[in-house]
Short mmCIF file of C-alpha atoms in Angstrom, two decimals:
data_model
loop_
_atom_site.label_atom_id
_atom_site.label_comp_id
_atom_site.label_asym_id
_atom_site.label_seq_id
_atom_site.Cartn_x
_atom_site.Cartn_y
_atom_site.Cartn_z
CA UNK D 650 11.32 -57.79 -24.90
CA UNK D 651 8.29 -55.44 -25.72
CA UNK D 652 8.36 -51.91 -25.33
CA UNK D 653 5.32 -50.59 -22.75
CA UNK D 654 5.40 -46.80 -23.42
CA UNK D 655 1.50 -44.97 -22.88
CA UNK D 656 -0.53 -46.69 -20.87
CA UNK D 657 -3.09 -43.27 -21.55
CA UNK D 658 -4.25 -42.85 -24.84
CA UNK D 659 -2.48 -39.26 -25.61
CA UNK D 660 0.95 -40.76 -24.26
CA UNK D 661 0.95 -39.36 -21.04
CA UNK D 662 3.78 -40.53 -18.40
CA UNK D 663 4.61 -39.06 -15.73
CA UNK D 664 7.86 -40.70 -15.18
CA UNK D 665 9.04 -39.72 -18.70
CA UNK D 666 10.24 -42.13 -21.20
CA UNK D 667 9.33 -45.28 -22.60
CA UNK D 668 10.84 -48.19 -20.71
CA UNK D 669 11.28 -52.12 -21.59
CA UNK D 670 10.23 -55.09 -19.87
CA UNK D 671 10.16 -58.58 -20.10
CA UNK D 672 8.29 -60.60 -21.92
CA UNK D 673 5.99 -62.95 -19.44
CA UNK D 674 7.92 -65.95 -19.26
CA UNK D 675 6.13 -69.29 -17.93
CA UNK D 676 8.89 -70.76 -15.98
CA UNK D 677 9.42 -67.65 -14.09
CA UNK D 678 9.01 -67.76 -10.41
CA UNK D 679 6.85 -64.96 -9.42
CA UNK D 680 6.06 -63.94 -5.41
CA UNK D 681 2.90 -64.10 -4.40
CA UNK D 682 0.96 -60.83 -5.69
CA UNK D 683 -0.21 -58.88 -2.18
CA UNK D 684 -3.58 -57.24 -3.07
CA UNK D 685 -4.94 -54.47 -0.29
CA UNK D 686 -7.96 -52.54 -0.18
CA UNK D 687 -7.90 -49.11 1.73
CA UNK D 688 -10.56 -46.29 2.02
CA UNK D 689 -7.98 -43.37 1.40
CA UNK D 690 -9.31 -39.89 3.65
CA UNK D 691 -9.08 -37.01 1.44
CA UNK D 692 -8.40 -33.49 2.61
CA UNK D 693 -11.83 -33.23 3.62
CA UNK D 694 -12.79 -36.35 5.12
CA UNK D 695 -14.31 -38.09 2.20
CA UNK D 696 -12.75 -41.72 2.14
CA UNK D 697 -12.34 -43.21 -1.81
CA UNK D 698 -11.75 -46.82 -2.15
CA UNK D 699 -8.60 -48.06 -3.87
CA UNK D 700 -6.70 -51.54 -4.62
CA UNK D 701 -3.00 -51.70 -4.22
CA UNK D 702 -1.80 -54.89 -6.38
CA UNK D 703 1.77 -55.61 -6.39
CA UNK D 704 3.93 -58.50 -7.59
CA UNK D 705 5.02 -58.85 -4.03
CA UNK D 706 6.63 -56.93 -1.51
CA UNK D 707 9.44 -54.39 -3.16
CA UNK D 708 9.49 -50.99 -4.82
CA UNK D 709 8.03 -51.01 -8.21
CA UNK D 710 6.80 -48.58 -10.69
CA UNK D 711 2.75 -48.15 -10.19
CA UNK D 712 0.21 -48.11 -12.93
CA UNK D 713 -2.44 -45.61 -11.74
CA UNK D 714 -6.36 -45.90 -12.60
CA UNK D 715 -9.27 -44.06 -11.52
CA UNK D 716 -12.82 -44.88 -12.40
CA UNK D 717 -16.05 -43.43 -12.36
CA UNK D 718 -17.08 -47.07 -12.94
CA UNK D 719 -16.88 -49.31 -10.33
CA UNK D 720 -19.34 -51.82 -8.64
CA UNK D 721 -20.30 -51.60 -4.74
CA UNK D 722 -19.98 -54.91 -4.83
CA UNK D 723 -16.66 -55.34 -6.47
CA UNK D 724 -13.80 -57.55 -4.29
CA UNK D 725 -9.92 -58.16 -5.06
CA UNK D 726 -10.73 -61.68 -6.07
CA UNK D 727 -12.45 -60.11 -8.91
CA UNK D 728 -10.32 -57.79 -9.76
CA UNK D 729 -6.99 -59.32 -9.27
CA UNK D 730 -7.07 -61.52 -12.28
CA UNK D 731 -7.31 -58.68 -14.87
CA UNK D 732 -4.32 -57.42 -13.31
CA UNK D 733 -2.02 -60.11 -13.48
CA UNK D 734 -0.16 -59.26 -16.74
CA UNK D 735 0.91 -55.57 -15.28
CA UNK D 736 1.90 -57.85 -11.77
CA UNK D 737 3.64 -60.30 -13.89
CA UNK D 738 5.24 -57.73 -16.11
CA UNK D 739 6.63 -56.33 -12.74
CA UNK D 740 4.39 -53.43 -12.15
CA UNK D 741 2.36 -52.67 -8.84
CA UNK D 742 -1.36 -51.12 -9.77
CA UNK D 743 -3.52 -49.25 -7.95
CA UNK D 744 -6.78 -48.62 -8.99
CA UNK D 745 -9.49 -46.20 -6.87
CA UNK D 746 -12.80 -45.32 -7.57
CA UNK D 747 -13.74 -41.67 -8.22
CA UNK D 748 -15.85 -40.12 -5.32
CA UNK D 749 -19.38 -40.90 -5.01
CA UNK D 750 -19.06 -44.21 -7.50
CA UNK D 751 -18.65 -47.63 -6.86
CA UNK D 752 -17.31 -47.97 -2.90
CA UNK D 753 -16.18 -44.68 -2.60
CA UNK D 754 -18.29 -41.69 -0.47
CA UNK D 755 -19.26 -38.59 -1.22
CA UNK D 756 -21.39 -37.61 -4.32
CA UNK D 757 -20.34 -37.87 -7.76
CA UNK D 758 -20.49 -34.44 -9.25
CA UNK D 759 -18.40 -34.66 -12.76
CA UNK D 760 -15.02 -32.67 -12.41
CA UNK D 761 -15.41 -31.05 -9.44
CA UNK D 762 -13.16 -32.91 -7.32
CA UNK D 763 -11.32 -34.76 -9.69
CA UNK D 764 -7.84 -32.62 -9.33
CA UNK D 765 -7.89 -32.10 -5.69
CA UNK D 766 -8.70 -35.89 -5.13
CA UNK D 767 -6.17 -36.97 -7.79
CA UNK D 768 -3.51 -34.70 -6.15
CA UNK D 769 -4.31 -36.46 -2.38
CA UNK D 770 -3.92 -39.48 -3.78
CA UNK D 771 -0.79 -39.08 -5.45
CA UNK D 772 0.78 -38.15 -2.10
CA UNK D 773 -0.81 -40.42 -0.73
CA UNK D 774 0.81 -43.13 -3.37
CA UNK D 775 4.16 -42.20 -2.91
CA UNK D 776 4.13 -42.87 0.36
CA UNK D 777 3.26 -46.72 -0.30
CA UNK D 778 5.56 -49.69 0.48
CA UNK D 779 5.41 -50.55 -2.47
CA UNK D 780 5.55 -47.22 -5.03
CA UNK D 781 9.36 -47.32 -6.95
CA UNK D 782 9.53 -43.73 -8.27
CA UNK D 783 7.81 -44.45 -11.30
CA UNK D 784 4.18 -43.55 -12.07
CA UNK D 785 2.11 -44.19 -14.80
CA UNK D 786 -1.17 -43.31 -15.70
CA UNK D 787 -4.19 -45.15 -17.08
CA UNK D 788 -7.36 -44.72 -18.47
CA UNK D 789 -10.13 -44.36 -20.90
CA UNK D 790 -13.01 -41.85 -21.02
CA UNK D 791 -13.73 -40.45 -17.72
CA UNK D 792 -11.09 -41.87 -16.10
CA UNK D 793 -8.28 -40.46 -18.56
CA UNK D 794 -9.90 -36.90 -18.11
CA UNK D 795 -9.91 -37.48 -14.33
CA UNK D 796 -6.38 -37.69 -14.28
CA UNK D 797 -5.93 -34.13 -16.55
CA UNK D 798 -7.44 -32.60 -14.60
CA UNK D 799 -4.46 -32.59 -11.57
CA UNK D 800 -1.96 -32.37 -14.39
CA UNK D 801 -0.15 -28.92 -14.75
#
């Protein structure tokens, strides 16, 4: 077993705790990971592209990224691979880019709609198939400040 506690650099969980999971395990048989892409509305009509990646259909607990990062051109196929050890580890991950970067609209203006967008998402999140009760949060740089700022 191996202990996954902050997937954020200061330790920052929303579902509290540490928790332990299983080691990957080669002869395991895993479903067949369902990867979506969606172009989530916000409040005021600006759609932001996200991936939901799960191990297969069932509740799980969701790792959460956001990223000022991403390509226009980026597809699931590419993406799904550097996933895999969160899928196989039994966690769902959904990933969106921040708005005006990579596929998502609007304009990119640093911090200005990073809580309100973080906050539509989360609702949106928890009412996904496949969200479990659990969320956790991940990033670096920007995209571990994007999520403080819809923190109280």
């Amino acid at each position: 077993m191996r202990t996954v506690c902050a997937l954020l650099p200061v330790a920052l969980l929303l579902s509290g705790g540490c928790r332990n999971v299983p080691e990957k395990q080669e002869n395991s048989q895993m479903q067949k990971p369902i990867a979506e892409e969606y172009m989530i509305p916000m409040r005021d009509g600006v759609r932001l592209y996200t991936q939901v990646m799960a191990p297969g259909s069932g509740k799980y607990p969701v790792v959460f990224l956001r990223t000022p990062y991403g390509k226009k051109d980026v597809t699931l196929a590419e993406t799904l691979p550097g996933r895999m050890d969160y899928l196989q580890a039994g966690y769902a991950v959904i990933a969106q880019h921040c708005r005006g970067c990579g596929r998502s609209e609007g304009d990119f203006i640093p911090y200005m709609h990073e809580r309100q967008d973080g906050l539509d998402t989360l609702d949106w999140i928890r009412r996904q198939p496949c969200y479990g009760g659990e969320l956790f949060l991940q990033g670096e740089s920007y995209g571990a400040t994007a999520h403080f700022a819809y923190l109280d």
